[in-house]
mmCIF file of C-alpha atoms in Angstrom:
data_model
loop_
_atom_site.group_PDB
_atom_site.id
_atom_site.type_symbol
_atom_site.label_atom_id
_atom_site.label_comp_id
_atom_site.label_asym_id
_atom_site.label_seq_id
_atom_site.Cartn_x
_atom_site.Cartn_y
_atom_site.Cartn_z
ATOM 1 C CA UNK B 102 -103.241 71.832 -64.548
ATOM 2 C CA UNK B 103 -101.500 68.487 -63.941
ATOM 3 C CA UNK B 104 -103.921 65.867 -62.703
ATOM 4 C CA UNK B 105 -104.114 62.128 -61.974
ATOM 5 C CA UNK B 106 -107.446 60.314 -61.575
ATOM 6 C CA UNK B 107 -107.872 56.716 -60.460
ATOM 7 C CA UNK B 108 -110.939 54.534 -60.951
ATOM 8 C CA UNK B 109 -112.772 52.827 -59.477
ATOM 9 C CA UNK B 110 -112.462 54.145 -55.908
ATOM 10 C CA UNK B 111 -113.055 50.644 -54.586
ATOM 11 C CA UNK B 112 -113.214 47.216 -56.177
ATOM 12 C CA UNK B 113 -114.400 43.985 -54.626
ATOM 13 C CA UNK B 114 -113.459 40.740 -56.381
ATOM 14 C CA UNK B 115 -113.721 37.080 -55.661
ATOM 15 C CA UNK B 116 -110.453 35.185 -55.345
ATOM 16 C CA UNK B 117 -109.352 34.233 -58.861
ATOM 17 C CA UNK B 118 -111.474 36.911 -60.574
ATOM 18 C CA UNK B 119 -109.184 38.999 -62.799
ATOM 19 C CA UNK B 120 -109.723 42.736 -63.309
ATOM 20 C CA UNK B 121 -108.010 46.055 -64.049
ATOM 21 C CA UNK B 122 -107.477 49.339 -62.227
ATOM 22 C CA UNK B 123 -107.322 52.575 -64.197
ATOM 23 C CA UNK B 124 -105.106 55.635 -63.818
ATOM 24 C CA UNK B 125 -105.803 58.575 -66.144
ATOM 25 C CA UNK B 126 -103.326 61.425 -66.260
ATOM 26 C CA UNK B 127 -102.843 64.856 -67.766
ATOM 27 C CA UNK B 128 -99.298 65.893 -66.973
ATOM 28 C CA UNK B 129 -97.040 68.069 -69.031
ATOM 29 C CA UNK B 130 -93.498 66.842 -69.410
ATOM 30 C CA UNK B 131 -94.230 63.380 -67.990
ATOM 31 C CA UNK B 132 -91.236 61.914 -66.180
ATOM 32 C CA UNK B 133 -92.647 58.477 -65.541
ATOM 33 C CA UNK B 134 -95.824 56.827 -64.274
ATOM 34 C CA UNK B 135 -95.528 54.993 -60.974
ATOM 35 C CA UNK B 136 -97.612 52.339 -59.218
ATOM 36 C CA UNK B 137 -97.526 51.654 -55.494
ATOM 37 C CA UNK B 138 -99.281 49.302 -53.128
ATOM 38 C CA UNK B 139 -100.237 50.483 -49.642
ATOM 39 C CA UNK B 140 -101.404 48.364 -46.731
ATOM 40 C CA UNK B 141 -103.306 50.066 -43.872
ATOM 41 C CA UNK B 142 -101.067 52.083 -41.569
ATOM 42 C CA UNK B 143 -97.940 51.449 -43.646
ATOM 43 C CA UNK B 144 -95.908 53.390 -46.172
ATOM 44 C CA UNK B 145 -96.578 52.799 -49.881
ATOM 45 C CA UNK B 146 -94.537 50.004 -51.435
ATOM 46 C CA UNK B 147 -93.054 50.707 -54.860
ATOM 47 C CA UNK B 148 -94.290 48.371 -57.609
ATOM 48 C CA UNK B 149 -93.556 49.698 -61.123
ATOM 49 C CA UNK B 150 -92.213 52.588 -63.160
ATOM 50 C CA UNK B 151 -93.366 53.102 -66.756
ATOM 51 C CA UNK B 152 -91.757 55.723 -68.982
ATOM 52 C CA UNK B 153 -93.208 55.472 -72.460
ATOM 53 C CA UNK B 154 -96.473 54.531 -74.173
ATOM 54 C CA UNK B 155 -96.602 50.842 -74.983
ATOM 55 C CA UNK B 156 -94.361 49.858 -72.106
ATOM 56 C CA UNK B 157 -95.439 46.939 -69.899
ATOM 57 C CA UNK B 158 -94.054 45.549 -66.650
ATOM 58 C CA UNK B 159 -95.013 42.461 -64.669
ATOM 59 C CA UNK B 160 -94.585 41.219 -61.142
ATOM 60 C CA UNK B 161 -96.265 38.033 -60.008
ATOM 61 C CA UNK B 162 -100.017 38.511 -60.606
ATOM 62 C CA UNK B 163 -99.684 42.203 -61.513
ATOM 63 C CA UNK B 164 -99.049 43.769 -64.899
ATOM 64 C CA UNK B 165 -98.860 47.508 -65.529
ATOM 65 C CA UNK B 166 -99.331 49.082 -68.961
ATOM 66 C CA UNK B 167 -99.080 52.656 -70.235
ATOM 67 C CA UNK B 168 -100.698 54.653 -73.028
ATOM 68 C CA UNK B 169 -100.394 58.371 -73.765
ATOM 69 C CA UNK B 170 -103.358 59.175 -71.527
ATOM 70 C CA UNK B 171 -103.742 56.369 -69.021
ATOM 71 C CA UNK B 172 -102.189 53.414 -67.271
ATOM 72 C CA UNK B 173 -103.756 50.142 -66.254
ATOM 73 C CA UNK B 174 -102.828 47.782 -63.461
ATOM 74 C CA UNK B 175 -104.079 44.344 -64.433
ATOM 75 C CA UNK B 176 -104.426 41.774 -61.695
ATOM 76 C CA UNK B 177 -104.689 38.154 -62.776
ATOM 77 C CA UNK B 178 -106.259 35.474 -60.562
ATOM 78 C CA UNK B 179 -105.916 37.595 -57.412
ATOM 79 C CA UNK B 180 -105.536 36.168 -53.925
ATOM 80 C CA UNK B 181 -106.762 37.650 -50.615
ATOM 81 C CA UNK B 182 -103.220 38.858 -49.862
ATOM 82 C CA UNK B 183 -103.471 41.174 -52.881
ATOM 83 C CA UNK B 184 -106.022 43.224 -50.941
ATOM 84 C CA UNK B 185 -104.609 46.725 -50.476
ATOM 85 C CA UNK B 186 -104.929 50.262 -51.776
ATOM 86 C CA UNK B 187 -103.166 50.759 -55.104
ATOM 87 C CA UNK B 188 -101.835 54.233 -55.819
ATOM 88 C CA UNK B 189 -100.582 55.699 -59.041
ATOM 89 C CA UNK B 190 -98.525 58.834 -59.477
ATOM 90 C CA UNK B 191 -97.172 60.765 -62.435
ATOM 91 C CA UNK B 192 -93.821 62.502 -62.422
ATOM 92 C CA UNK B 193 -94.098 66.123 -63.487
ATOM 93 C CA UNK B 194 -91.586 68.412 -65.147
ATOM 94 C CA UNK B 195 -90.529 69.905 -61.779
ATOM 95 C CA UNK B 196 -89.605 66.475 -60.343
ATOM 96 C CA UNK B 197 -92.742 66.450 -58.201
ATOM 97 C CA UNK B 198 -95.112 63.470 -58.169
ATOM 98 C CA UNK B 199 -98.813 64.086 -58.815
ATOM 99 C CA UNK B 200 -100.816 61.472 -56.945
ATOM 100 C CA UNK B 201 -104.138 59.809 -57.597
ATOM 101 C CA UNK B 202 -106.530 59.136 -54.711
ATOM 102 C CA UNK B 203 -106.050 55.372 -54.956
ATOM 103 C CA UNK B 204 -108.177 52.291 -55.589
ATOM 104 C CA UNK B 205 -109.035 50.127 -52.608
ATOM 105 C CA UNK B 206 -108.953 46.509 -53.751
ATOM 106 C CA UNK B 207 -110.652 43.810 -51.685
ATOM 107 C CA UNK B 208 -110.255 40.161 -52.651
ATOM 108 C CA UNK B 209 -112.731 37.825 -50.990
ATOM 109 C CA UNK B 210 -111.777 34.172 -50.457
ATOM 110 C CA UNK V 33 -79.437 47.934 -48.956
ATOM 111 C CA UNK V 34 -81.210 49.501 -45.970
ATOM 112 C CA UNK V 35 -84.541 51.147 -46.660
ATOM 113 C CA UNK V 36 -85.906 54.480 -45.548
ATOM 114 C CA UNK V 37 -86.164 54.818 -41.793
ATOM 115 C CA UNK V 38 -88.381 57.185 -39.849
ATOM 116 C CA UNK V 39 -88.322 58.026 -36.178
ATOM 117 C CA UNK V 40 -90.253 57.986 -34.012
ATOM 118 C CA UNK V 41 -92.856 55.538 -35.303
ATOM 119 C CA UNK V 42 -95.592 56.759 -32.969
ATOM 120 C CA UNK V 43 -96.049 60.052 -31.186
ATOM 121 C CA UNK V 44 -98.728 61.589 -28.994
ATOM 122 C CA UNK V 45 -98.681 65.356 -28.491
ATOM 123 C CA UNK V 46 -100.972 67.992 -27.029
ATOM 124 C CA UNK V 47 -102.462 70.913 -28.931
ATOM 125 C CA UNK V 48 -100.106 73.866 -29.024
ATOM 126 C CA UNK V 49 -96.944 71.795 -28.691
ATOM 127 C CA UNK V 50 -94.404 71.357 -31.445
ATOM 128 C CA UNK V 51 -92.952 68.159 -32.886
ATOM 129 C CA UNK V 52 -89.927 67.111 -34.919
ATOM 130 C CA UNK V 53 -89.920 64.024 -37.109
ATOM 131 C CA UNK V 54 -86.817 62.474 -38.603
ATOM 132 C CA UNK V 55 -86.142 60.623 -41.844
ATOM 133 C CA UNK V 56 -83.015 58.788 -42.985
ATOM 134 C CA UNK V 57 -83.065 58.115 -46.741
ATOM 135 C CA UNK V 58 -81.632 55.200 -48.651
ATOM 136 C CA UNK V 59 -77.880 55.524 -49.002
ATOM 137 C CA UNK V 60 -77.013 57.547 -52.109
ATOM 138 C CA UNK V 61 -80.437 59.197 -52.379
ATOM 139 C CA UNK V 62 -80.274 62.987 -52.375
ATOM 140 C CA UNK V 63 -83.991 63.782 -52.489
ATOM 141 C CA UNK V 64 -86.351 63.521 -49.532
ATOM 142 C CA UNK V 65 -90.072 64.247 -49.821
ATOM 143 C CA UNK V 66 -92.582 64.523 -46.987
ATOM 144 C CA UNK V 67 -96.284 63.687 -47.150
ATOM 145 C CA UNK V 68 -99.241 63.855 -44.823
ATOM 146 C CA UNK V 69 -101.857 61.130 -45.060
ATOM 147 C CA UNK V 70 -105.227 61.201 -43.302
ATOM 148 C CA UNK V 71 -108.141 58.791 -43.778
ATOM 149 C CA UNK V 72 -109.989 59.660 -46.951
ATOM 150 C CA UNK V 73 -107.538 62.406 -47.971
ATOM 151 C CA UNK V 74 -104.887 60.487 -49.822
ATOM 152 C CA UNK V 75 -101.278 61.604 -49.930
ATOM 153 C CA UNK V 76 -100.851 65.339 -49.421
ATOM 154 C CA UNK V 77 -97.456 66.671 -50.473
ATOM 155 C CA UNK V 78 -95.687 68.829 -47.894
ATOM 156 C CA UNK V 79 -92.251 69.584 -49.366
ATOM 157 C CA UNK V 80 -89.213 68.107 -51.041
ATOM 158 C CA UNK V 81 -85.563 68.678 -50.298
ATOM 159 C CA UNK V 82 -82.774 67.966 -52.762
ATOM 160 C CA UNK V 83 -79.144 68.413 -51.763
ATOM 161 C CA UNK V 84 -80.113 70.475 -48.681
ATOM 162 C CA UNK V 85 -82.361 72.876 -50.656
ATOM 163 C CA UNK V 86 -86.126 72.961 -50.641
ATOM 164 C CA UNK V 87 -87.018 72.325 -54.278
ATOM 165 C CA UNK V 88 -90.798 71.931 -54.089
ATOM 166 C CA UNK V 89 -93.439 72.921 -51.591
ATOM 167 C CA UNK V 90 -97.092 71.943 -51.151
ATOM 168 C CA UNK V 91 -99.995 74.017 -49.869
ATOM 169 C CA UNK V 92 -99.486 73.741 -46.140
ATOM 170 C CA UNK V 93 -99.290 76.585 -43.602
ATOM 171 C CA UNK V 94 -95.974 77.922 -42.392
ATOM 172 C CA UNK V 95 -96.308 75.867 -39.187
ATOM 173 C CA UNK V 96 -94.926 73.008 -41.251
ATOM 174 C CA UNK V 97 -91.237 73.313 -41.998
ATOM 175 C CA UNK V 98 -88.351 71.085 -42.838
ATOM 176 C CA UNK V 99 -84.684 70.869 -43.486
ATOM 177 C CA UNK V 100 -82.121 68.520 -44.929
ATOM 178 C CA UNK V 101 -78.625 67.914 -43.688
ATOM 179 C CA UNK V 102 -75.429 67.320 -45.647
ATOM 180 C CA UNK V 103 -75.779 63.545 -45.147
ATOM 181 C CA UNK V 104 -79.272 63.769 -46.778
ATOM 182 C CA UNK V 105 -81.094 63.032 -43.531
ATOM 183 C CA UNK V 106 -84.150 65.211 -43.176
ATOM 184 C CA UNK V 107 -86.290 66.562 -40.376
ATOM 185 C CA UNK V 108 -89.812 67.918 -40.439
ATOM 186 C CA UNK V 109 -91.130 70.271 -37.771
ATOM 187 C CA UNK V 110 -94.701 71.178 -36.955
ATOM 188 C CA UNK V 111 -95.225 74.049 -34.540
ATOM 189 C CA UNK V 112 -98.357 74.941 -32.591
ATOM 190 C CA UNK V 113 -100.007 71.598 -33.182
ATOM 191 C CA UNK V 114 -103.714 71.422 -33.979
ATOM 192 C CA UNK V 115 -106.082 68.468 -33.687
ATOM 193 C CA UNK V 116 -106.262 68.331 -37.492
ATOM 194 C CA UNK V 117 -102.541 67.622 -37.676
ATOM 195 C CA UNK V 118 -103.182 64.067 -36.477
ATOM 196 C CA UNK V 119 -102.064 61.925 -39.398
ATOM 197 C CA UNK V 120 -99.558 59.464 -40.767
ATOM 198 C CA UNK V 121 -96.477 61.397 -41.878
ATOM 199 C CA UNK V 122 -94.531 59.690 -44.620
ATOM 200 C CA UNK V 123 -91.058 60.320 -45.874
ATOM 201 C CA UNK V 124 -89.870 59.145 -49.295
ATOM 202 C CA UNK V 125 -86.364 59.132 -50.705
ATOM 203 C CA UNK V 126 -85.227 59.192 -54.283
ATOM 204 C CA UNK V 127 -82.063 59.603 -56.300
ATOM 205 C CA UNK V 128 -83.436 62.499 -58.333
ATOM 206 C CA UNK V 129 -86.899 63.042 -56.855
ATOM 207 C CA UNK V 130 -89.020 60.911 -59.159
ATOM 208 C CA UNK V 131 -88.945 57.179 -58.356
ATOM 209 C CA UNK V 132 -89.655 57.424 -54.638
ATOM 210 C CA UNK V 133 -89.249 54.839 -51.904
ATOM 211 C CA UNK V 134 -91.226 55.286 -48.726
ATOM 212 C CA UNK V 135 -90.466 54.760 -45.086
ATOM 213 C CA UNK V 136 -92.904 53.160 -42.642
ATOM 214 C CA UNK V 137 -94.256 56.519 -41.493
ATOM 215 C CA UNK V 138 -94.722 58.289 -38.183
ATOM 216 C CA UNK V 139 -98.200 58.134 -36.681
ATOM 217 C CA UNK V 140 -98.837 61.474 -34.948
ATOM 218 C CA UNK V 141 -101.806 61.853 -32.632
ATOM 219 C CA UNK V 142 -102.665 65.314 -31.305
ATOM 220 C CA UNK V 143 -104.943 65.435 -28.242
#
């Protein structure tokens, strides 16, 4: 069965303290691994798409990487405005996205 | 390029009523997916329409239905509302169904 698992469920960091969020997946016929950011009460905001193992993408303080079994979202020197829930999803062979439960990131000033 | 729009943004209904939510995708996108999101439940997939045909469906009761028009706009209908249907309903559009872009959502409250 296709599955996506995110860890940790919640992460509290001090401003400037770098860390990583994990997304493990078992999906047959992977059609991409996607990262989103969601603020409370709003729709998820698209961040990155990764298609093959070894691929990396960066945007400001965020960098996403992909292996054959997992993806990491690295956050470097985070600021309070980076606080949000980060969601990952894997594209399955039937064009449907399989979603993780998300990691709630809190950055304290 | 305009993003995904959803109307209405907020809605209050009474148990037993029905409701219709609307979604206008990004121009050129042929796939529209609908999700329900409640606190602590994450994104629950309802269904996906591609070129006016339902291509995928989640595990929701038949009270939840949808359709897509020839201009790719989509509507979602919930009949006989229950208190547990209170949620944020999100619509996402995509060219092929994979890389999805979300609208702001419709907050439905059932009393």
